[in-house]
């Protein structure tokens, strides 16, 4: 059984609805830090085995959680666990900053950027472009049913970046007004497909039909080293509205042929040959 303090972090991760794979991976690393404070020796070793199941169970679709548990070794040494968890957090923060720098160079003056959901890596790109003095506008979806897009709108408001919020069903209508599409990713599969908030595939199709370049921003730890798209478990969270049961897959799959490039801290990769 996990220590209560660690279980509390896991429970918080499971309850999170707005922030995505980057945030959950960081919180997972923080759970390992807490574990290293509390346990040593055989107790630590056995609990680390349990943590592998618990972390993946937060959201099996997310490659970042899979790569986190691969990064943290099974050991009885708490200092080693602490060092690896701190390294993961540091590398992820550095990756996000580098993605912001690389991705912001794709933004031209007066671009109209369309996005879906709330990606912290996409936000880092927009923030970096703003700091470089570029002028642009963002079209973003409200991203039902959890309304992650409204969280992004609040952050853009603080940056004083002009934006327009649309309903998800208007993606096709507004894609033709955009000059660039930027989305995040929860998983980039071995065959180069992008798994992200449901609706991403529809945006990619609309951009393809309208000649809008479609880029994905993702740290390299979101690339799954083993699974192809049809092998990934896509999480569904059904809900009721009035007395009707609503089907609600949290993610969809965008084939690589619709993706111009994947912006990582290593550079812009072209799927699937460079993934």
Short mmCIF file of N, CA, C and O in Angstrom, two decimals, residues 84-157:
data_model
loop_
_atom_site.label_atom_id
_atom_site.label_comp_id
_atom_site.label_asym_id
_atom_site.label_seq_id
_atom_site.Cartn_x
_atom_site.Cartn_y
_atom_site.Cartn_z
N UNK A 84 16.88 10.87 -9.58
CA UNK A 84 16.27 10.61 -10.88
C UNK A 84 14.97 11.41 -11.06
O UNK A 84 14.69 11.92 -12.15
N UNK A 85 14.18 11.53 -9.99
CA UNK A 85 12.94 12.31 -10.08
C UNK A 85 13.24 13.78 -10.31
O UNK A 85 12.58 14.45 -11.12
N UNK A 86 14.23 14.30 -9.61
CA UNK A 86 14.63 15.70 -9.80
C UNK A 86 15.17 15.92 -11.21
O UNK A 86 14.92 16.96 -11.82
N UNK A 87 15.91 14.94 -11.71
CA UNK A 87 16.44 15.04 -13.08
C UNK A 87 15.30 15.07 -14.10
O UNK A 87 15.33 15.86 -15.06
N UNK A 88 14.29 14.24 -13.90
CA UNK A 88 13.14 14.22 -14.81
C UNK A 88 12.45 15.58 -14.83
O UNK A 88 12.12 16.10 -15.91
N UNK A 89 12.22 16.16 -13.67
CA UNK A 89 11.56 17.46 -13.59
C UNK A 89 12.40 18.53 -14.28
O UNK A 89 11.88 19.35 -15.06
N UNK A 90 13.70 18.52 -14.02
CA UNK A 90 14.59 19.51 -14.64
C UNK A 90 14.60 19.38 -16.16
O UNK A 90 14.48 20.38 -16.88
N UNK A 91 14.72 18.15 -16.64
CA UNK A 91 14.75 17.93 -18.09
C UNK A 91 13.44 18.34 -18.75
O UNK A 91 13.43 18.90 -19.85
N UNK A 92 12.32 18.07 -18.08
CA UNK A 92 11.02 18.43 -18.66
C UNK A 92 10.84 19.94 -18.72
O UNK A 92 10.28 20.47 -19.70
N UNK A 93 11.32 20.65 -17.72
CA UNK A 93 11.22 22.11 -17.73
C UNK A 93 12.12 22.71 -18.80
O UNK A 93 11.72 23.65 -19.51
N UNK A 94 13.32 22.17 -18.93
CA UNK A 94 14.23 22.63 -19.97
C UNK A 94 13.67 22.34 -21.36
O UNK A 94 13.79 23.17 -22.28
N UNK A 95 13.05 21.18 -21.52
CA UNK A 95 12.46 20.80 -22.81
C UNK A 95 11.37 21.77 -23.21
O UNK A 95 11.29 22.21 -24.37
N UNK A 96 10.53 22.13 -22.26
CA UNK A 96 9.42 23.03 -22.56
C UNK A 96 9.94 24.40 -23.00
O UNK A 96 9.42 24.99 -23.96
N UNK A 97 10.96 24.89 -22.33
CA UNK A 97 11.53 26.19 -22.71
C UNK A 97 12.13 26.14 -24.12
O UNK A 97 11.96 27.07 -24.91
N UNK A 98 12.82 25.04 -24.42
CA UNK A 98 13.43 24.92 -25.74
C UNK A 98 12.37 24.79 -26.83
O UNK A 98 12.52 25.35 -27.93
N UNK A 99 11.30 24.07 -26.54
CA UNK A 99 10.19 23.97 -27.50
C UNK A 99 9.58 25.34 -27.75
O UNK A 99 9.24 25.69 -28.88
N UNK A 100 9.47 26.13 -26.69
CA UNK A 100 8.95 27.49 -26.85
C UNK A 100 9.81 28.30 -27.79
O UNK A 100 9.31 29.01 -28.67
N UNK A 101 11.12 28.18 -27.64
CA UNK A 101 12.05 28.94 -28.49
C UNK A 101 11.98 28.46 -29.93
O UNK A 101 11.91 29.28 -30.87
N UNK A 102 11.99 27.14 -30.13
CA UNK A 102 11.95 26.58 -31.49
C UNK A 102 10.61 26.87 -32.15
O UNK A 102 10.54 27.34 -33.30
N UNK A 103 9.54 26.59 -31.44
CA UNK A 103 8.21 26.75 -32.02
C UNK A 103 7.85 28.19 -32.33
O UNK A 103 7.14 28.47 -33.32
N UNK A 104 8.34 29.12 -31.53
CA UNK A 104 8.00 30.54 -31.76
C UNK A 104 8.56 31.05 -33.08
O UNK A 104 8.03 32.02 -33.65
N UNK A 105 9.60 30.39 -33.59
CA UNK A 105 10.17 30.80 -34.88
C UNK A 105 9.24 30.45 -36.05
O UNK A 105 9.41 30.97 -37.16
N UNK A 106 8.28 29.58 -35.80
CA UNK A 106 7.31 29.24 -36.85
C UNK A 106 6.23 30.31 -36.99
O UNK A 106 5.48 30.31 -37.98
N UNK A 107 6.11 31.16 -36.01
CA UNK A 107 5.06 32.18 -36.00
C UNK A 107 5.55 33.42 -36.72
O UNK A 107 6.54 34.04 -36.35
N UNK A 108 4.83 33.78 -37.78
CA UNK A 108 5.15 34.99 -38.54
C UNK A 108 4.30 36.15 -38.05
O UNK A 108 3.28 35.97 -37.38
N UNK A 109 4.73 37.34 -38.41
CA UNK A 109 4.00 38.53 -38.01
C UNK A 109 2.56 38.48 -38.52
O UNK A 109 2.31 38.16 -39.68
N UNK A 110 1.63 38.74 -37.60
CA UNK A 110 0.19 38.78 -37.89
C UNK A 110 -0.41 37.42 -38.25
O UNK A 110 -1.46 37.35 -38.89
N UNK A 111 0.24 36.36 -37.84
CA UNK A 111 -0.33 35.02 -38.01
C UNK A 111 -1.63 34.90 -37.21
O UNK A 111 -1.81 35.55 -36.17
N UNK A 112 -2.49 34.03 -37.70
CA UNK A 112 -3.70 33.64 -36.96
C UNK A 112 -3.53 32.16 -36.63
O UNK A 112 -3.51 31.31 -37.52
N UNK A 113 -3.37 31.86 -35.36
CA UNK A 113 -3.04 30.51 -34.90
C UNK A 113 -4.28 29.85 -34.31
O UNK A 113 -4.94 30.43 -33.44
N UNK A 114 -4.60 28.67 -34.78
CA UNK A 114 -5.74 27.94 -34.23
C UNK A 114 -5.22 26.78 -33.39
O UNK A 114 -4.24 26.12 -33.74
N UNK A 115 -5.88 26.55 -32.25
CA UNK A 115 -5.48 25.46 -31.36
C UNK A 115 -6.70 24.84 -30.71
O UNK A 115 -7.81 25.39 -30.79
N UNK A 116 -6.48 23.70 -30.08
CA UNK A 116 -7.56 22.95 -29.44
C UNK A 116 -7.09 22.45 -28.10
O UNK A 116 -5.96 21.97 -27.98
N UNK A 117 -7.90 22.58 -27.06
CA UNK A 117 -7.58 22.20 -25.70
C UNK A 117 -6.53 23.14 -25.12
O UNK A 117 -6.25 24.21 -25.67
N UNK A 118 -5.92 22.76 -24.00
CA UNK A 118 -4.90 23.58 -23.35
C UNK A 118 -3.62 22.77 -23.25
O UNK A 118 -3.50 21.88 -22.41
N UNK A 119 -2.68 23.07 -24.13
CA UNK A 119 -1.37 22.44 -24.10
C UNK A 119 -0.37 23.41 -23.48
O UNK A 119 -0.21 24.54 -23.97
N UNK A 120 0.31 22.98 -22.43
CA UNK A 120 1.30 23.86 -21.80
C UNK A 120 2.48 24.11 -22.73
O UNK A 120 3.12 25.17 -22.66
N UNK A 121 2.78 23.17 -23.62
CA UNK A 121 3.87 23.37 -24.57
C UNK A 121 3.47 24.38 -25.65
O UNK A 121 4.28 25.22 -26.05
N UNK A 122 2.24 24.31 -26.12
CA UNK A 122 1.75 25.31 -27.08
C UNK A 122 1.75 26.69 -26.42
O UNK A 122 2.17 27.69 -27.03
N UNK A 123 1.31 26.75 -25.19
CA UNK A 123 1.31 28.03 -24.47
C UNK A 123 2.73 28.57 -24.35
O UNK A 123 2.96 29.78 -24.47
N UNK A 124 3.70 27.69 -24.13
CA UNK A 124 5.10 28.13 -24.03
C UNK A 124 5.56 28.75 -25.35
O UNK A 124 6.31 29.73 -25.36
N UNK A 125 5.11 28.19 -26.47
CA UNK A 125 5.44 28.74 -27.78
C UNK A 125 4.83 30.12 -27.95
O UNK A 125 5.49 31.07 -28.39
N UNK A 126 3.57 30.25 -27.59
CA UNK A 126 2.88 31.54 -27.73
C UNK A 126 3.53 32.59 -26.82
O UNK A 126 3.70 33.74 -27.23
N UNK A 127 3.90 32.17 -25.63
CA UNK A 127 4.54 33.10 -24.68
C UNK A 127 5.90 33.56 -25.23
O UNK A 127 6.24 34.74 -25.14
N UNK A 128 6.66 32.62 -25.78
CA UNK A 128 7.97 32.97 -26.33
C UNK A 128 7.83 33.91 -27.52
O UNK A 128 8.62 34.86 -27.68
N UNK A 129 6.83 33.65 -28.37
CA UNK A 129 6.60 34.53 -29.52
C UNK A 129 6.22 35.94 -29.07
O UNK A 129 6.68 36.94 -29.65
N UNK A 130 5.40 36.03 -28.04
CA UNK A 130 5.02 37.32 -27.49
C UNK A 130 6.24 38.06 -26.95
O UNK A 130 6.41 39.27 -27.17
N UNK A 131 7.12 37.35 -26.25
CA UNK A 131 8.31 37.96 -25.68
C UNK A 131 9.28 38.44 -26.76
O UNK A 131 10.06 39.36 -26.54
N UNK A 132 9.21 37.81 -27.94
CA UNK A 132 10.05 38.23 -29.07
C UNK A 132 9.44 39.40 -29.83
O UNK A 132 10.00 39.84 -30.83
N UNK A 133 8.30 39.89 -29.36
CA UNK A 133 7.68 41.06 -29.96
C UNK A 133 6.81 40.77 -31.17
O UNK A 133 6.44 41.70 -31.91
N UNK A 134 6.47 39.50 -31.37
CA UNK A 134 5.64 39.16 -32.52
C UNK A 134 4.17 39.46 -32.23
O UNK A 134 3.71 39.35 -31.10
N UNK A 135 3.46 39.84 -33.29
CA UNK A 135 2.03 40.12 -33.17
C UNK A 135 1.25 39.01 -33.87
O UNK A 135 1.52 38.67 -35.03
N UNK A 136 0.29 38.44 -33.17
CA UNK A 136 -0.49 37.35 -33.71
C UNK A 136 -1.80 37.25 -32.94
O UNK A 136 -1.96 37.85 -31.87
N UNK A 137 -2.70 36.47 -33.48
CA UNK A 137 -4.01 36.24 -32.85
C UNK A 137 -4.20 34.73 -32.70
O UNK A 137 -3.70 33.95 -33.51
N UNK A 138 -4.93 34.33 -31.67
CA UNK A 138 -5.19 32.91 -31.43
C UNK A 138 -6.68 32.64 -31.50
O UNK A 138 -7.49 33.36 -30.91
N UNK A 139 -7.04 31.60 -32.23
CA UNK A 139 -8.40 31.06 -32.23
C UNK A 139 -8.34 29.77 -31.42
O UNK A 139 -7.54 28.88 -31.71
N UNK A 140 -9.17 29.67 -30.38
CA UNK A 140 -9.12 28.48 -29.55
C UNK A 140 -10.52 27.96 -29.25
O UNK A 140 -11.47 28.74 -29.16
N UNK A 141 -10.62 26.67 -29.13
CA UNK A 141 -11.91 26.05 -28.82
C UNK A 141 -12.17 26.10 -27.32
O UNK A 141 -11.23 26.10 -26.51
N UNK A 142 -13.44 26.09 -26.96
CA UNK A 142 -13.75 26.01 -25.53
C UNK A 142 -13.38 24.64 -24.96
O UNK A 142 -13.11 24.49 -23.78
N UNK A 143 -13.36 23.61 -25.81
CA UNK A 143 -12.88 22.26 -25.45
C UNK A 143 -13.76 21.58 -24.42
O UNK A 143 -13.34 21.31 -23.29
N UNK A 144 -14.99 21.29 -24.82
CA UNK A 144 -15.93 20.58 -23.95
C UNK A 144 -15.48 19.12 -23.79
O UNK A 144 -14.74 18.60 -24.62
N UNK A 145 -15.88 18.42 -22.72
CA UNK A 145 -16.78 18.89 -21.66
C UNK A 145 -16.07 19.52 -20.46
O UNK A 145 -16.72 20.00 -19.55
N UNK A 146 -14.72 19.56 -20.48
CA UNK A 146 -14.01 20.09 -19.32
C UNK A 146 -13.56 21.53 -19.50
O UNK A 146 -13.02 22.14 -18.58
N UNK A 147 -13.73 22.06 -20.72
CA UNK A 147 -13.48 23.48 -21.00
C UNK A 147 -12.04 23.90 -20.74
O UNK A 147 -11.77 24.97 -20.21
N UNK A 148 -11.10 23.07 -21.16
CA UNK A 148 -9.69 23.42 -21.03
C UNK A 148 -9.35 24.69 -21.80
O UNK A 148 -8.45 25.44 -21.41
N UNK A 149 -10.05 24.91 -22.90
CA UNK A 149 -9.78 26.10 -23.71
C UNK A 149 -10.00 27.40 -22.96
O UNK A 149 -9.29 28.39 -23.19
N UNK A 150 -10.95 27.40 -22.05
CA UNK A 150 -11.20 28.60 -21.26
C UNK A 150 -10.06 28.89 -20.31
O UNK A 150 -9.76 30.05 -20.00
N UNK A 151 -9.39 27.82 -19.84
CA UNK A 151 -8.20 28.00 -19.01
C UNK A 151 -7.08 28.64 -19.84
O UNK A 151 -6.35 29.52 -19.35
N UNK A 152 -6.95 28.22 -21.09
CA UNK A 152 -5.96 28.83 -21.97
C UNK A 152 -6.31 30.29 -22.24
O UNK A 152 -5.43 31.16 -22.25
N UNK A 153 -7.59 30.57 -22.44
CA UNK A 153 -8.02 31.95 -22.68
C UNK A 153 -7.61 32.87 -21.54
O UNK A 153 -7.17 34.01 -21.76
N UNK A 154 -7.72 32.40 -20.31
CA UNK A 154 -7.32 33.20 -19.15
C UNK A 154 -5.84 33.52 -19.18
O UNK A 154 -5.41 34.63 -18.85
N UNK A 155 -5.02 32.53 -19.59
CA UNK A 155 -3.58 32.75 -19.66
C UNK A 155 -3.22 33.72 -20.78
O UNK A 155 -2.33 34.56 -20.63
N UNK A 156 -3.90 33.61 -21.92
CA UNK A 156 -3.64 34.53 -23.03
C UNK A 156 -4.07 35.95 -22.67
O UNK A 156 -3.42 36.93 -23.07
N UNK A 157 -5.13 36.05 -21.89
CA UNK A 157 -5.59 37.35 -21.42
C UNK A 157 -4.52 38.03 -20.58
O UNK A 157 -4.27 39.24 -20.71
#
